[in-house]
Amino acid sequence: MNFVYWFIRLFTAAKGVASLLICLLFCAVLLSMQPTEKRIFHEVVITTFLWPVQAILSRVNRTVLVSRENEMLKRQNMTLRVENDFLRQSISLQPRSQELNAFQESIGFSLKLGQISGQDPGRYGTAWVIDLGEKDSVFVNMPVLTPKGVVGKISKGFHSHSLVQLITDPNFKLSIMCQSSRFKGILESWKVGELAAQFPVEAQVVVGDTLVTSGMGGVFPKGLLVGVVTEGGLGTADMADIVQTVRVKPFQNPHLVEEVFVLKRQPSWIVGKMEADMQTSVPDSSRLNADPLGGVR
């Protein structure tokens, strides 16, 4: 025991010298052996010491390589999945893009195509945020529409985005016209997500009639599609002898919209332009913001 203790002490205190002595001793033993004994010693060392060490190191190395390869494959798989999702979105967008391009070419006004990037989370859902702003020459009171019809107008503008007020907003009123009888009325929110239009009691408006913008109010030009009459006789009894109220279904379902067009306002449809042109002291911005119908769009 004392010999082992002092040997451990010596090896710990002088590792280099001890290692050299052990190597010299090992070499001396090998030199003193016969060839047959050397072969037996070689096989014993390989099978009892070197092979287990090599097997453990090989397993560790293989595990590390597999782990790295697995991580690389995961990254490639995620990249391919993202690219696949983008391709699927592009394929689904192609029919809408063709429809939007055809509409933009067919209409005779200047349009700006924008994406809806945000929506009012409230139960009314009466506002959107689009990715067009003042940098895109988009300003307050510009009409917002889709190839199917009117959906709202720009209510607030910022540098790179704008807020859209939808026609389903209870505070939104739109001057409309029955396409068949040419009678004019007012479109407004009736219930949550529903629209109603008021016409003079003598107006010839029946179920199935198409309603379009009347061009009055200085915001929307004349003739843009709005919706179709689905039901009549919604007015209260005390107003029945003055106006008639009909239910309106918009041509464009606002819950299915992803892209919209912003229609640049033209001076030709602004109410009172001729009178304003005669008053040269009135700046153009004042004429554009004029609202002679007191809130009716």
mmCIF file of C-alpha atoms in Angstrom:
data_model
loop_
_atom_site.group_PDB
_atom_site.id
_atom_site.type_symbol
_atom_site.label_atom_id
_atom_site.label_comp_id
_atom_site.label_asym_id
_atom_site.label_seq_id
_atom_site.Cartn_x
_atom_site.Cartn_y
_atom_site.Cartn_z
ATOM 1 C CA MET A 1 0.000 0.000 0.000
ATOM 2 C CA ASN A 2 2.862 2.367 0.809
ATOM 3 C CA PHE A 3 4.421 1.660 -2.578
ATOM 4 C CA VAL A 4 1.174 2.433 -4.413
ATOM 5 C CA TYR A 5 0.680 5.599 -2.358
ATOM 6 C CA TRP A 6 4.178 6.915 -3.099
ATOM 7 C CA PHE A 7 3.813 5.963 -6.756
ATOM 8 C CA ILE A 8 0.609 7.991 -7.021
ATOM 9 C CA ARG A 9 2.261 10.911 -5.227
ATOM 10 C CA LEU A 10 5.252 10.770 -7.568
ATOM 11 C CA PHE A 11 3.032 10.540 -10.681
ATOM 12 C CA THR A 12 0.889 13.466 -9.525
ATOM 13 C CA ALA A 13 3.865 15.692 -8.630
ATOM 14 C CA ALA A 14 5.835 15.036 -11.796
ATOM 15 C CA LYS A 15 3.478 13.927 -14.533
ATOM 16 C CA GLY A 16 5.954 14.527 -17.313
ATOM 17 C CA VAL A 17 8.806 12.616 -15.690
ATOM 18 C CA ALA A 18 6.457 9.813 -14.634
ATOM 19 C CA SER A 19 5.053 9.506 -18.137
ATOM 20 C CA LEU A 20 8.565 9.338 -19.572
ATOM 21 C CA LEU A 21 9.584 6.614 -17.108
ATOM 22 C CA ILE A 22 6.453 4.586 -17.886
ATOM 23 C CA CYS A 23 7.135 4.864 -21.638
ATOM 24 C CA LEU A 24 10.756 3.804 -21.130
ATOM 25 C CA LEU A 25 9.640 0.883 -19.002
ATOM 26 C CA PHE A 26 7.048 -0.099 -21.632
ATOM 27 C CA CYS A 27 9.658 0.044 -24.391
ATOM 28 C CA ALA A 28 12.114 -2.011 -22.340
ATOM 29 C CA VAL A 29 9.476 -4.707 -21.792
ATOM 30 C CA LEU A 30 8.673 -4.805 -25.533
ATOM 31 C CA LEU A 31 12.364 -5.068 -26.451
ATOM 32 C CA SER A 32 12.864 -7.952 -24.055
ATOM 33 C CA MET A 33 9.959 -9.946 -25.515
ATOM 34 C CA GLN A 34 10.187 -12.573 -28.192
ATOM 35 C CA PRO A 35 8.303 -12.007 -31.511
ATOM 36 C CA THR A 36 5.561 -14.432 -30.472
ATOM 37 C CA GLU A 37 5.137 -12.658 -27.112
ATOM 38 C CA LYS A 38 5.066 -9.256 -28.874
ATOM 39 C CA ARG A 39 2.238 -10.455 -31.166
ATOM 40 C CA ILE A 40 0.270 -11.762 -28.194
ATOM 41 C CA PHE A 41 0.849 -8.489 -26.324
ATOM 42 C CA HIS A 42 -0.267 -6.500 -29.385
ATOM 43 C CA GLU A 43 -3.499 -8.482 -29.707
ATOM 44 C CA VAL A 44 -4.252 -8.189 -26.002
ATOM 45 C CA VAL A 45 -3.730 -4.433 -25.992
ATOM 46 C CA ILE A 46 -5.874 -3.932 -29.102
ATOM 47 C CA THR A 47 -8.743 -6.134 -27.918
ATOM 48 C CA THR A 48 -8.829 -4.998 -24.292
ATOM 49 C CA PHE A 49 -7.951 -1.311 -24.532
ATOM 50 C CA LEU A 50 -7.703 0.246 -27.986
ATOM 51 C CA TRP A 51 -10.820 -1.317 -29.528
ATOM 52 C CA PRO A 52 -13.263 -0.153 -26.797
ATOM 53 C CA VAL A 53 -11.771 3.337 -26.902
ATOM 54 C CA GLN A 54 -12.018 3.451 -30.686
ATOM 55 C CA ALA A 55 -15.600 2.120 -30.601
ATOM 56 C CA ILE A 56 -16.654 4.769 -28.095
ATOM 57 C CA LEU A 57 -14.972 7.548 -30.073
ATOM 58 C CA SER A 58 -16.534 6.320 -33.325
ATOM 59 C CA ARG A 59 -19.983 6.228 -31.742
ATOM 60 C CA VAL A 60 -19.576 9.750 -30.363
ATOM 61 C CA ASN A 61 -18.324 11.014 -33.723
ATOM 62 C CA ARG A 62 -21.214 9.329 -35.549
ATOM 63 C CA THR A 63 -23.715 10.791 -33.084
ATOM 64 C CA VAL A 64 -22.322 14.305 -33.580
ATOM 65 C CA LEU A 65 -22.409 13.939 -37.373
ATOM 66 C CA VAL A 66 -25.987 12.630 -37.295
ATOM 67 C CA SER A 67 -27.050 15.490 -35.015
ATOM 68 C CA ARG A 68 -25.498 18.087 -37.338
ATOM 69 C CA GLU A 69 -27.042 16.463 -40.398
ATOM 70 C CA ASN A 70 -30.424 16.329 -38.663
ATOM 71 C CA GLU A 71 -30.224 20.028 -37.808
ATOM 72 C CA MET A 72 -29.245 20.886 -41.398
ATOM 73 C CA LEU A 73 -32.131 18.800 -42.783
ATOM 74 C CA LYS A 74 -34.554 20.521 -40.416
ATOM 75 C CA ARG A 75 -33.432 23.943 -41.675
ATOM 76 C CA GLN A 76 -33.750 22.822 -45.291
ATOM 77 C CA ASN A 77 -37.181 21.326 -44.587
ATOM 78 C CA MET A 78 -38.390 24.561 -42.980
ATOM 79 C CA THR A 79 -37.030 26.599 -45.902
ATOM 80 C CA LEU A 80 -38.785 24.342 -48.415
ATOM 81 C CA ARG A 81 -42.049 24.538 -46.454
ATOM 82 C CA VAL A 82 -41.913 28.339 -46.419
ATOM 83 C CA GLU A 83 -41.160 28.421 -50.147
ATOM 84 C CA ASN A 84 -44.004 25.966 -50.756
ATOM 85 C CA ASP A 85 -46.410 28.176 -48.781
ATOM 86 C CA PHE A 86 -45.350 31.214 -50.824
ATOM 87 C CA LEU A 87 -45.864 29.285 -54.060
ATOM 88 C CA ARG A 88 -49.328 28.172 -52.962
ATOM 89 C CA GLN A 89 -50.226 31.764 -52.099
ATOM 90 C CA SER A 90 -48.930 32.919 -55.483
ATOM 91 C CA ILE A 91 -51.004 30.275 -57.286
ATOM 92 C CA SER A 92 -54.145 31.223 -55.345
ATOM 93 C CA LEU A 93 -53.438 34.910 -56.021
ATOM 94 C CA GLN A 94 -53.127 34.451 -59.782
ATOM 95 C CA PRO A 95 -56.893 34.376 -60.583
ATOM 96 C CA ARG A 96 -57.445 37.443 -58.372
ATOM 97 C CA SER A 97 -54.506 39.200 -60.013
ATOM 98 C CA GLN A 98 -55.975 38.572 -63.454
ATOM 99 C CA GLU A 99 -59.341 39.905 -62.303
ATOM 100 C CA LEU A 100 -57.740 42.976 -60.704
ATOM 101 C CA ASN A 101 -55.626 43.702 -63.783
ATOM 102 C CA ALA A 102 -58.639 43.345 -66.080
ATOM 103 C CA PHE A 103 -60.674 45.695 -63.886
ATOM 104 C CA GLN A 104 -57.839 48.226 -63.717
ATOM 105 C CA GLU A 105 -57.536 48.214 -67.511
ATOM 106 C CA SER A 106 -61.275 48.469 -68.111
ATOM 107 C CA ILE A 107 -62.089 51.362 -65.776
ATOM 108 C CA GLY A 108 -61.393 54.860 -67.005
ATOM 109 C CA PHE A 109 -59.980 56.242 -63.751
ATOM 110 C CA SER A 110 -56.572 56.259 -62.096
ATOM 111 C CA LEU A 111 -56.353 53.425 -59.557
ATOM 112 C CA LYS A 112 -53.874 52.392 -56.882
ATOM 113 C CA LEU A 113 -53.769 48.727 -55.844
ATOM 114 C CA GLY A 114 -53.230 48.108 -52.130
ATOM 115 C CA GLN A 115 -53.176 45.232 -49.657
ATOM 116 C CA ILE A 116 -55.234 45.078 -46.460
ATOM 117 C CA SER A 117 -52.712 44.918 -43.620
ATOM 118 C CA GLY A 118 -55.036 45.377 -40.628
ATOM 119 C CA GLN A 119 -58.669 45.250 -39.600
ATOM 120 C CA ASP A 120 -60.825 46.631 -36.814
ATOM 121 C CA PRO A 121 -61.087 43.792 -34.254
ATOM 122 C CA GLY A 122 -64.444 45.036 -32.936
ATOM 123 C CA ARG A 123 -67.719 43.289 -33.621
ATOM 124 C CA TYR A 124 -68.692 45.902 -36.197
ATOM 125 C CA GLY A 125 -65.491 45.458 -38.230
ATOM 126 C CA THR A 126 -65.952 48.811 -39.921
ATOM 127 C CA ALA A 127 -62.339 49.839 -40.580
ATOM 128 C CA TRP A 128 -59.323 48.535 -42.454
ATOM 129 C CA VAL A 129 -55.682 49.518 -42.672
ATOM 130 C CA ILE A 130 -54.116 49.367 -46.154
ATOM 131 C CA ASP A 131 -50.496 49.657 -47.226
ATOM 132 C CA LEU A 132 -51.011 52.851 -49.251
ATOM 133 C CA GLY A 133 -50.398 56.315 -47.857
ATOM 134 C CA GLU A 134 -49.453 59.860 -48.716
ATOM 135 C CA LYS A 135 -46.217 58.644 -50.309
ATOM 136 C CA ASP A 136 -48.444 56.845 -52.840
ATOM 137 C CA SER A 137 -50.566 59.991 -53.436
ATOM 138 C CA VAL A 138 -53.437 58.510 -51.424
ATOM 139 C CA PHE A 139 -55.345 61.049 -49.327
ATOM 140 C CA VAL A 140 -58.490 61.433 -47.236
ATOM 141 C CA ASN A 141 -61.892 60.926 -48.936
ATOM 142 C CA MET A 142 -60.551 58.893 -51.847
ATOM 143 C CA PRO A 143 -62.962 56.059 -52.759
ATOM 144 C CA VAL A 144 -61.979 52.467 -52.006
ATOM 145 C CA LEU A 145 -63.444 49.701 -54.152
ATOM 146 C CA THR A 146 -62.948 46.246 -55.620
ATOM 147 C CA PRO A 147 -63.882 44.899 -59.070
ATOM 148 C CA LYS A 148 -67.260 43.958 -57.576
ATOM 149 C CA GLY A 149 -68.165 47.314 -56.055
ATOM 150 C CA VAL A 150 -67.638 50.067 -53.497
ATOM 151 C CA VAL A 151 -66.367 49.082 -50.043
ATOM 152 C CA GLY A 152 -65.541 52.423 -48.385
ATOM 153 C CA LYS A 153 -63.354 55.514 -48.466
ATOM 154 C CA ILE A 154 -60.067 56.741 -46.993
ATOM 155 C CA SER A 155 -60.876 58.295 -43.605
ATOM 156 C CA LYS A 156 -57.350 59.032 -42.357
ATOM 157 C CA GLY A 157 -54.041 59.082 -44.162
ATOM 158 C CA PHE A 158 -50.466 58.580 -43.000
ATOM 159 C CA HIS A 159 -47.117 58.456 -44.734
ATOM 160 C CA SER A 160 -47.083 54.757 -45.677
ATOM 161 C CA HIS A 161 -50.568 53.504 -44.728
ATOM 162 C CA SER A 162 -54.172 54.668 -44.544
ATOM 163 C CA LEU A 163 -57.354 53.954 -42.583
ATOM 164 C CA VAL A 164 -60.396 52.874 -44.602
ATOM 165 C CA GLN A 165 -63.935 53.557 -43.361
ATOM 166 C CA LEU A 166 -66.256 50.831 -44.689
ATOM 167 C CA ILE A 167 -69.779 51.412 -45.928
ATOM 168 C CA THR A 168 -70.999 49.208 -43.049
ATOM 169 C CA ASP A 169 -69.834 51.837 -40.534
ATOM 170 C CA PRO A 170 -72.900 53.338 -38.770
ATOM 171 C CA ASN A 171 -71.395 56.803 -39.334
ATOM 172 C CA PHE A 172 -71.000 56.261 -43.079
ATOM 173 C CA LYS A 173 -73.654 57.591 -45.449
ATOM 174 C CA LEU A 174 -73.506 57.248 -49.218
ATOM 175 C CA SER A 175 -75.568 59.003 -51.867
ATOM 176 C CA ILE A 176 -76.869 56.304 -54.220
ATOM 177 C CA MET A 177 -79.167 55.933 -57.201
ATOM 178 C CA CYS A 178 -81.441 53.161 -58.420
ATOM 179 C CA GLN A 179 -80.025 52.131 -61.780
ATOM 180 C CA SER A 180 -83.399 51.339 -63.345
ATOM 181 C CA SER A 181 -85.667 54.142 -62.068
ATOM 182 C CA ARG A 182 -82.870 56.748 -61.535
ATOM 183 C CA PHE A 183 -84.319 57.773 -58.155
ATOM 184 C CA LYS A 184 -81.720 58.929 -55.644
ATOM 185 C CA GLY A 185 -81.444 57.840 -52.014
ATOM 186 C CA ILE A 186 -79.146 57.477 -49.021
ATOM 187 C CA LEU A 187 -77.332 54.252 -48.084
ATOM 188 C CA GLU A 188 -76.455 53.679 -44.423
ATOM 189 C CA SER A 189 -75.856 50.928 -41.897
ATOM 190 C CA TRP A 190 -79.050 49.170 -40.813
ATOM 191 C CA LYS A 191 -77.840 46.504 -38.384
ATOM 192 C CA VAL A 192 -74.480 44.935 -37.623
ATOM 193 C CA GLY A 193 -72.992 44.156 -41.027
ATOM 194 C CA GLU A 194 -76.230 44.996 -42.887
ATOM 195 C CA LEU A 195 -77.133 47.946 -45.113
ATOM 196 C CA ALA A 196 -80.350 49.790 -45.822
ATOM 197 C CA ALA A 197 -81.251 52.556 -48.268
ATOM 198 C CA GLN A 198 -83.857 55.285 -47.919
ATOM 199 C CA PHE A 199 -85.690 56.606 -50.987
ATOM 200 C CA PRO A 200 -88.583 59.030 -51.446
ATOM 201 C CA VAL A 201 -91.886 57.310 -50.897
ATOM 202 C CA GLU A 202 -92.813 57.752 -54.562
ATOM 203 C CA ALA A 203 -89.543 56.182 -55.791
ATOM 204 C CA GLN A 204 -89.924 53.075 -57.926
ATOM 205 C CA VAL A 205 -87.507 50.724 -56.195
ATOM 206 C CA VAL A 206 -88.198 46.992 -56.099
ATOM 207 C CA VAL A 207 -86.388 43.867 -55.014
ATOM 208 C CA GLY A 208 -83.621 43.007 -57.448
ATOM 209 C CA ASP A 209 -82.815 46.596 -58.456
ATOM 210 C CA THR A 210 -79.142 47.502 -58.721
ATOM 211 C CA LEU A 211 -77.912 50.487 -56.741
ATOM 212 C CA VAL A 212 -74.976 52.626 -57.875
ATOM 213 C CA THR A 213 -73.304 55.789 -56.611
ATOM 214 C CA SER A 214 -75.153 58.960 -57.605
ATOM 215 C CA GLY A 215 -72.068 61.172 -57.961
ATOM 216 C CA MET A 216 -73.360 63.632 -55.367
ATOM 217 C CA GLY A 217 -71.225 64.613 -52.401
ATOM 218 C CA GLY A 218 -67.899 65.114 -54.105
ATOM 219 C CA VAL A 219 -66.304 61.848 -52.969
ATOM 220 C CA PHE A 220 -67.586 59.051 -55.222
ATOM 221 C CA PRO A 221 -68.029 59.410 -58.978
ATOM 222 C CA LYS A 222 -71.318 58.502 -60.581
ATOM 223 C CA GLY A 223 -72.073 54.922 -61.549
ATOM 224 C CA LEU A 224 -69.950 52.773 -59.219
ATOM 225 C CA LEU A 225 -71.666 49.528 -58.224
ATOM 226 C CA VAL A 226 -72.847 49.372 -54.606
ATOM 227 C CA GLY A 227 -75.366 46.581 -54.075
ATOM 228 C CA VAL A 228 -78.746 45.055 -54.865
ATOM 229 C CA VAL A 229 -82.129 45.515 -53.172
ATOM 230 C CA THR A 230 -83.148 42.338 -51.331
ATOM 231 C CA GLU A 231 -86.150 43.440 -49.246
ATOM 232 C CA GLY A 232 -88.531 46.410 -48.985
ATOM 233 C CA GLY A 233 -90.843 47.935 -46.407
ATOM 234 C CA LEU A 234 -88.338 48.251 -43.556
ATOM 235 C CA GLY A 235 -89.217 51.795 -42.521
ATOM 236 C CA THR A 236 -91.067 52.799 -39.333
ATOM 237 C CA ALA A 237 -94.771 53.608 -39.429
ATOM 238 C CA ASP A 238 -94.293 57.310 -38.673
ATOM 239 C CA MET A 239 -91.925 57.670 -41.663
ATOM 240 C CA ALA A 240 -93.852 55.482 -44.097
ATOM 241 C CA ASP A 241 -95.563 58.466 -45.741
ATOM 242 C CA ILE A 242 -92.265 60.299 -46.303
ATOM 243 C CA VAL A 243 -89.576 57.725 -47.193
ATOM 244 C CA GLN A 244 -89.361 54.042 -47.990
ATOM 245 C CA THR A 245 -86.552 51.900 -46.613
ATOM 246 C CA VAL A 246 -85.157 48.848 -48.380
ATOM 247 C CA ARG A 247 -82.554 46.303 -47.363
ATOM 248 C CA VAL A 248 -79.397 46.243 -49.509
ATOM 249 C CA LYS A 249 -76.893 43.456 -50.057
ATOM 250 C CA PRO A 250 -73.497 44.830 -51.141
ATOM 251 C CA PHE A 251 -71.965 43.301 -54.239
ATOM 252 C CA GLN A 252 -68.661 42.897 -52.383
ATOM 253 C CA ASN A 253 -68.592 40.885 -49.170
ATOM 254 C CA PRO A 254 -66.092 42.793 -46.984
ATOM 255 C CA HIS A 255 -65.010 39.585 -45.217
ATOM 256 C CA LEU A 256 -63.613 38.159 -48.472
ATOM 257 C CA VAL A 257 -61.475 41.134 -49.493
ATOM 258 C CA GLU A 258 -57.669 40.945 -49.531
ATOM 259 C CA GLU A 259 -56.756 43.620 -52.093
ATOM 260 C CA VAL A 260 -58.506 46.912 -52.819
ATOM 261 C CA PHE A 261 -58.255 49.768 -55.291
ATOM 262 C CA VAL A 262 -58.024 53.376 -54.218
ATOM 263 C CA LEU A 263 -59.625 55.635 -56.793
ATOM 264 C CA LYS A 264 -57.867 58.959 -57.252
ATOM 265 C CA ARG A 265 -60.392 61.761 -57.083
ATOM 266 C CA GLN A 266 -60.919 63.708 -60.286
ATOM 267 C CA PRO A 267 -62.082 67.363 -60.341
ATOM 268 C CA SER A 268 -64.775 66.414 -62.887
ATOM 269 C CA TRP A 269 -66.949 64.651 -60.283
ATOM 270 C CA ILE A 270 -66.481 67.162 -57.447
ATOM 271 C CA VAL A 271 -69.771 68.920 -56.717
ATOM 272 C CA GLY A 272 -69.606 72.674 -57.125
ATOM 273 C CA LYS A 273 -66.399 72.738 -59.160
ATOM 274 C CA MET A 274 -67.736 75.208 -61.703
ATOM 275 C CA GLU A 275 -68.851 77.586 -58.991
ATOM 276 C CA ALA A 276 -65.555 77.166 -57.148
ATOM 277 C CA ASP A 277 -63.583 77.840 -60.342
ATOM 278 C CA MET A 278 -65.310 81.209 -60.573
ATOM 279 C CA GLN A 279 -63.999 82.060 -57.097
ATOM 280 C CA THR A 280 -60.285 82.123 -57.847
ATOM 281 C CA SER A 281 -59.479 83.019 -54.261
ATOM 282 C CA VAL A 282 -60.566 79.563 -53.046
ATOM 283 C CA PRO A 283 -57.584 77.124 -53.068
ATOM 284 C CA ASP A 284 -57.861 73.707 -54.697
ATOM 285 C CA SER A 285 -57.461 71.864 -51.381
ATOM 286 C CA SER A 286 -60.518 73.655 -50.001
ATOM 287 C CA ARG A 287 -62.588 72.637 -53.003
ATOM 288 C CA LEU A 288 -61.475 69.027 -52.664
ATOM 289 C CA ASN A 289 -62.458 68.920 -49.001
ATOM 290 C CA ALA A 290 -65.806 70.627 -49.512
ATOM 291 C CA ASP A 291 -68.827 68.573 -48.511
ATOM 292 C CA PRO A 292 -71.932 70.468 -49.701
ATOM 293 C CA LEU A 293 -74.339 67.691 -48.722
ATOM 294 C CA GLY A 294 -73.482 67.869 -45.040
ATOM 295 C CA GLY A 295 -71.933 64.445 -44.539
ATOM 296 C CA VAL A 296 -73.598 62.554 -47.397
ATOM 297 C CA ARG A 297 -70.940 60.829 -49.504
#
